PDB file of C-alpha atoms in Angstrom:
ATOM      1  CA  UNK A  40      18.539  14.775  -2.537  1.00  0.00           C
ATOM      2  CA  UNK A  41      15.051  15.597  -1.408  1.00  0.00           C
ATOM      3  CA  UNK A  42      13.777  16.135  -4.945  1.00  0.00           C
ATOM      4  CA  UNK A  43      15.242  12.904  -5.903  1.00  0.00           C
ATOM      5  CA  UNK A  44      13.096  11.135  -2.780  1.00  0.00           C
ATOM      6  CA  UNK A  45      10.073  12.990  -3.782  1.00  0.00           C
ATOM      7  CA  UNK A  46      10.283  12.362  -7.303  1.00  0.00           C
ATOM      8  CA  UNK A  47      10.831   8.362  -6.746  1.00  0.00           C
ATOM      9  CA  UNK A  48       8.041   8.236  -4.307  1.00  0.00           C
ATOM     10  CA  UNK A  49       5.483  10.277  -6.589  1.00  0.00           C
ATOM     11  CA  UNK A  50       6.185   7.787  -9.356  1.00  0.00           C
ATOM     12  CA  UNK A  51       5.708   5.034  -7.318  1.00  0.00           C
ATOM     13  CA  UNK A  52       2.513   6.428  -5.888  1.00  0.00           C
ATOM     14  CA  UNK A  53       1.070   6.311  -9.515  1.00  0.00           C
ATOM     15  CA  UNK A  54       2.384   3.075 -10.811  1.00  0.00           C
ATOM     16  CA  UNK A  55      -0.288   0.768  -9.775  1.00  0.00           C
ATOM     17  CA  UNK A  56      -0.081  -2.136  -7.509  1.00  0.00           C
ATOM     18  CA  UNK A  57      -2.426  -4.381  -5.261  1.00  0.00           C
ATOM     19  CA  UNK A  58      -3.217  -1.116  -2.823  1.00  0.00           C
ATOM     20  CA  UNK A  59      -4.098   0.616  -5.618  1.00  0.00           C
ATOM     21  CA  UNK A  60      -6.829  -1.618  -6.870  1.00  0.00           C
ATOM     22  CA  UNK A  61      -8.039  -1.958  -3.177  1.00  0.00           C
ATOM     23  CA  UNK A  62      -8.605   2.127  -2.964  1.00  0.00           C
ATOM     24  CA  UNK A  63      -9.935   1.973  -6.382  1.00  0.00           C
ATOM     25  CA  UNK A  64     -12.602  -1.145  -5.675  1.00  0.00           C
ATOM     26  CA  UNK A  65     -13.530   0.527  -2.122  1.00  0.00           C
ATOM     27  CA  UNK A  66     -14.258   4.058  -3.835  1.00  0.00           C
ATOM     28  CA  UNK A  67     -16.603   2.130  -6.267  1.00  0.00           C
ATOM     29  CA  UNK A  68     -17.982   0.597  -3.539  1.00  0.00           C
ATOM     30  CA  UNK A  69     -18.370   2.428  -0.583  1.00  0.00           C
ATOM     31  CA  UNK A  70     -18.708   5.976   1.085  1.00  0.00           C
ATOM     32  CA  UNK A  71     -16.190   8.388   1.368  1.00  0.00           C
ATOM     33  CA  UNK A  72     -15.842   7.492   4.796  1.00  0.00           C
ATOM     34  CA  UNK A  73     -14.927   3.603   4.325  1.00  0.00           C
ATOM     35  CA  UNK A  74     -12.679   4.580   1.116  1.00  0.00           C
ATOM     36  CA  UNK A  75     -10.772   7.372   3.482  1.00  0.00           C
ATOM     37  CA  UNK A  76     -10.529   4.298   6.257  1.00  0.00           C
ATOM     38  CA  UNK A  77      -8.861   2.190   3.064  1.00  0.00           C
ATOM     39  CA  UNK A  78      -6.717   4.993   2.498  1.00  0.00           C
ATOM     40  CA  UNK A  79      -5.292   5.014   5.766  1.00  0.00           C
ATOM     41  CA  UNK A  80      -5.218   1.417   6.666  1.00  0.00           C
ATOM     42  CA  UNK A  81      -2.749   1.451   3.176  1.00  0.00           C
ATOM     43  CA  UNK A  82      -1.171   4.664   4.695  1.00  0.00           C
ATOM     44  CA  UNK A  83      -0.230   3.101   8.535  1.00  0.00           C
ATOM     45  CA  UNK A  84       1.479  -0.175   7.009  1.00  0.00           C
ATOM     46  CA  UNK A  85       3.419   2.523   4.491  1.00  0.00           C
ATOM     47  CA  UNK A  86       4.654   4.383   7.554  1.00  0.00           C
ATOM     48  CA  UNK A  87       5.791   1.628   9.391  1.00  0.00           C
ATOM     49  CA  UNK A  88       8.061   0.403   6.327  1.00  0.00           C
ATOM     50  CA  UNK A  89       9.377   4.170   6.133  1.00  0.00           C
ATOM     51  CA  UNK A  90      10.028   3.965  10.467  1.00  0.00           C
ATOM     52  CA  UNK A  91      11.520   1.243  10.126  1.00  0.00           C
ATOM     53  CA  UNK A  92      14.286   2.041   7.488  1.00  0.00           C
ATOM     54  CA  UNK A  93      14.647   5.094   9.082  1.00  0.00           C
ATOM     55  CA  UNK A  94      15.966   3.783  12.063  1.00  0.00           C
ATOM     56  CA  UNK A  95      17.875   1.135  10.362  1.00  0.00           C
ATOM     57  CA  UNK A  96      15.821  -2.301  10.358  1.00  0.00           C
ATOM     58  CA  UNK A  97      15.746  -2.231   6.678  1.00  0.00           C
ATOM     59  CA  UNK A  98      18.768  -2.490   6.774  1.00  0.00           C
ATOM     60  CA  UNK A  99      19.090  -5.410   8.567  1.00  0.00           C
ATOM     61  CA  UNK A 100      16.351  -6.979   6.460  1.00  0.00           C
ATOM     62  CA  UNK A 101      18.157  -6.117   3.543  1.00  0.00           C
ATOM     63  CA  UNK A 102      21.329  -7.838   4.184  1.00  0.00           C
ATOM     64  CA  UNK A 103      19.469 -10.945   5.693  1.00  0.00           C
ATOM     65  CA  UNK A 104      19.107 -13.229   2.782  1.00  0.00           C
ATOM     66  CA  UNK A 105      16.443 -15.451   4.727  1.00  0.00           C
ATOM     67  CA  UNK A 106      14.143 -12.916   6.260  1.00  0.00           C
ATOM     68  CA  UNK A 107      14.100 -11.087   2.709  1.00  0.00           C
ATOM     69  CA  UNK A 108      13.361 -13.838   0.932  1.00  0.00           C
ATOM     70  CA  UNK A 109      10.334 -15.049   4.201  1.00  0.00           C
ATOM     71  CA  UNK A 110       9.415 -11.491   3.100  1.00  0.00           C
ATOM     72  CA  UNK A 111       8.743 -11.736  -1.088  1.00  0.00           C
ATOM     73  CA  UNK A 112       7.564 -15.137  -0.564  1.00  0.00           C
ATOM     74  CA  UNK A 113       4.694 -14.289   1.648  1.00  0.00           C
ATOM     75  CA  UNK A 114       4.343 -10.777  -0.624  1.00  0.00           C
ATOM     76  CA  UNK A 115       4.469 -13.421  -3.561  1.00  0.00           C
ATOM     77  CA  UNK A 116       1.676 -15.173  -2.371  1.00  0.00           C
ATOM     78  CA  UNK A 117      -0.221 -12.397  -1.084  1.00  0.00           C
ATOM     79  CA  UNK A 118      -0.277 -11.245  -4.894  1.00  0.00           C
ATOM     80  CA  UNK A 119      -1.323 -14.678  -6.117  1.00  0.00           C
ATOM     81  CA  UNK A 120      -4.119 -14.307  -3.801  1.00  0.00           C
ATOM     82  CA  UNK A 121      -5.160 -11.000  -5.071  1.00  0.00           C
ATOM     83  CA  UNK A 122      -4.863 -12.537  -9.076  1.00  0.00           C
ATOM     84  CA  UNK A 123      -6.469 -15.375  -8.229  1.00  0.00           C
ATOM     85  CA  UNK A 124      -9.897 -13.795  -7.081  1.00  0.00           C
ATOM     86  CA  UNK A 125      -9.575 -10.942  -9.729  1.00  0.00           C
ATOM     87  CA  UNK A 126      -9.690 -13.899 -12.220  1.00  0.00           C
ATOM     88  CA  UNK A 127     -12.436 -15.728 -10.197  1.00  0.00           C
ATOM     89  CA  UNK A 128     -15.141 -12.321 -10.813  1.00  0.00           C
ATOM     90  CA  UNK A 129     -18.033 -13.294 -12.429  1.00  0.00           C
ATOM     91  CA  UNK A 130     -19.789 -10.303 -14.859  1.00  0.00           C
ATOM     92  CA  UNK A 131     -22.812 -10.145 -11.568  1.00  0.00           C
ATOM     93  CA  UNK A 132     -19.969  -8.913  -9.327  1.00  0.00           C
ATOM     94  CA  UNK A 133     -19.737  -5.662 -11.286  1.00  0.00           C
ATOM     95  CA  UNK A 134     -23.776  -5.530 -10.783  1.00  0.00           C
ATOM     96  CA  UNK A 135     -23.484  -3.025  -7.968  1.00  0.00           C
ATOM     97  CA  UNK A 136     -21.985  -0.349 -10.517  1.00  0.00           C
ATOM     98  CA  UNK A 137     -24.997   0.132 -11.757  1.00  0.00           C
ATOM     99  CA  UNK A 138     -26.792   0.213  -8.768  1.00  0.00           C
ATOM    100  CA  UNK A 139     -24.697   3.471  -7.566  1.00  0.00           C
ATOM    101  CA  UNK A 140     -27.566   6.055  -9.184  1.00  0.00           C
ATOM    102  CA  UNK A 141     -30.551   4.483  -7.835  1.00  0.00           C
ATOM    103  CA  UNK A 142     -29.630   3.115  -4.580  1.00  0.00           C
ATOM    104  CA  UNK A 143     -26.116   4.900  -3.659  1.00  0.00           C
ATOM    105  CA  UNK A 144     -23.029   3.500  -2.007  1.00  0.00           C
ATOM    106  CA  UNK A 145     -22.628   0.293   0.415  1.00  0.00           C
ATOM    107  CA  UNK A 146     -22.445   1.229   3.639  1.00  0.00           C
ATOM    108  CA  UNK A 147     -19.011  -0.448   5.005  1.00  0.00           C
ATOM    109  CA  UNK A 148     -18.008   1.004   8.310  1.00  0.00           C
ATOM    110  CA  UNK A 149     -14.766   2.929   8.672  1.00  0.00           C
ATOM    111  CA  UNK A 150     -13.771  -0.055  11.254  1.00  0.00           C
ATOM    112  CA  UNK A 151     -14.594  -3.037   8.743  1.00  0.00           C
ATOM    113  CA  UNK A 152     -12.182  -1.497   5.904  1.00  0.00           C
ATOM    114  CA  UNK A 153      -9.620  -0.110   7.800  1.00  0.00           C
ATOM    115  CA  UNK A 154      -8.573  -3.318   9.658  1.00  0.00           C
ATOM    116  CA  UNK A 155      -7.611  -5.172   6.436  1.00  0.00           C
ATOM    117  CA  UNK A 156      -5.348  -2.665   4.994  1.00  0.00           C
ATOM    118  CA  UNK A 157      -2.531  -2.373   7.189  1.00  0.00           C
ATOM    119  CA  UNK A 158      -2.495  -6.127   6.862  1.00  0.00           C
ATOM    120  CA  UNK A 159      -2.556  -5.954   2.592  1.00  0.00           C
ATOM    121  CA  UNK A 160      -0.042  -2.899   3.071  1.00  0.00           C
ATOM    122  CA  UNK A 161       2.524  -4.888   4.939  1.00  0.00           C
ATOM    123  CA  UNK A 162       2.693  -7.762   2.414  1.00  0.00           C
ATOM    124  CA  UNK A 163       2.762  -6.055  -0.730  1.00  0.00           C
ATOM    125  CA  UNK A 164       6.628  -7.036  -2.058  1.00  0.00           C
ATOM    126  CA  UNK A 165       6.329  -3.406  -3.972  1.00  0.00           C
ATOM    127  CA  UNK A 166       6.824  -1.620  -0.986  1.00  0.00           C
ATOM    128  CA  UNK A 167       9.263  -3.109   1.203  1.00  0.00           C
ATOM    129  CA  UNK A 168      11.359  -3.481  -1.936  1.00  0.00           C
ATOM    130  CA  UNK A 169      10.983   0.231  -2.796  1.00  0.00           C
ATOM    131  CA  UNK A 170      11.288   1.707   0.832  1.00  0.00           C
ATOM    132  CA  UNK A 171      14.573  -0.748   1.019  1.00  0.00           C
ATOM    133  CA  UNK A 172      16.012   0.524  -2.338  1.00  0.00           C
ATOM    134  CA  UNK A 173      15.253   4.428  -1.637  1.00  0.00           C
ATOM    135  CA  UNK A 174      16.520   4.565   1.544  1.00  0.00           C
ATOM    136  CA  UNK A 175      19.622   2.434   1.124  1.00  0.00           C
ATOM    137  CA  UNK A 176      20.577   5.030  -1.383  1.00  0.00           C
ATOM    138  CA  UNK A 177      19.151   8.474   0.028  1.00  0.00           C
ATOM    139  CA  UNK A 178      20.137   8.093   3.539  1.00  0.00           C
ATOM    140  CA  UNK A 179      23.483   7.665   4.023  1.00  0.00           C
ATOM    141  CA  UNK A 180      25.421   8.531   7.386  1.00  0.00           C
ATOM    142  CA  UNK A 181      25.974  11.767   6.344  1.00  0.00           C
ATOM    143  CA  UNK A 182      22.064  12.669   6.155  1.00  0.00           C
ATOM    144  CA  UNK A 183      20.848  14.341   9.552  1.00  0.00           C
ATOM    145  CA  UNK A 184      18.031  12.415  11.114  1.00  0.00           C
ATOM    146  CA  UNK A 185      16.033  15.509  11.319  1.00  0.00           C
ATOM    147  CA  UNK A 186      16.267  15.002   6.967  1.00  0.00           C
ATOM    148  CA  UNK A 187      15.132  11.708   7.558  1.00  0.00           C
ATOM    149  CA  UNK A 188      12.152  12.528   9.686  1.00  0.00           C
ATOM    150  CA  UNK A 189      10.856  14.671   7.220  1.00  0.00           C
ATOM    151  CA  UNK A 190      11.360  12.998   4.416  1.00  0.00           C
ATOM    152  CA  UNK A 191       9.570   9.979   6.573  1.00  0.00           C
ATOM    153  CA  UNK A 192       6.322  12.045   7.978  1.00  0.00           C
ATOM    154  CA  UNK A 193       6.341  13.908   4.157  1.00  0.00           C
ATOM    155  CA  UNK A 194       5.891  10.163   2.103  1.00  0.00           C
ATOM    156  CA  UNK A 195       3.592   8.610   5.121  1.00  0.00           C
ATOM    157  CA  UNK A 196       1.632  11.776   4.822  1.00  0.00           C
TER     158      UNK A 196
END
């Protein structure tokens, strides 16, 4: 059963989504140091899904038509945003590619692109639907919580 959770969460680690092209646009952009702060704003909202299914609130989301459907409209729109300005680039926005050999990398604080991502995290509908799925399936009554945990800290990790 653990192989199965790893497996499904590796593949869904490399499908791409909207936190993937926010990791990808801040290593372009930034130091290491603001791209590691992207990483882990990402990484908190992640962990709080996984918490909260482990302790059984995804559950209750799950069976709650309303709140599940509050949830992939606001996820919905969140992703409209997100098209919507990737159609709205103009060619100059890609200028500071570029720029990375003579000048180097923006320098974003850790503070300024961490506080974002928890936020972009929590509403992407890819997650909360994948969490909900997994561990519907995976951890069943039967599974000790000590299973759970580690299966938990392993995917926040």
């Amino acid at each position: 059963m653990a192989l199965a959770v790893i497996t499904a969460h590796f593949l869904a680690l490399i499908s791409p989504g909207p936190d993937f092209l926010f990791m990808v646009r801040s290593s372009l952009r930034n130091k290491r140091s603001a791209t590691i702060a992207t990483v882990l704003g990402i990484a908190v909202a992640n962990a709080l899904y996984i918490a909260l299914c482990i302790i059984g609130v995804g559950s209750v989301i799950a069976r709650s038509l309303m709140l599940m459907s509050v949830l992939k409209l606001l996820g919905g729109a969140f992703l409209l945003s997100v098209a919507y300005h990737a159609l709205r680039v103009k060619r100059e926005d890609y200028a500071f590619i570029a720029d990375f050999e003579t000048s180097g990398k923006a320098q974003n604080s850790f503070a300024k692109e961490f506080a974002p991502r928890p936020f972009s995290g929590l509403s992407n509908p890819k997650s909360i639907i994948f969490y909900l799925s997994l561990f519907s399936v995976v951890l069943t009554p039967n599974v000790s919580l000590a299973l759970s945990v580690t299966l938990g800290v392993w995917m926040s990790v």
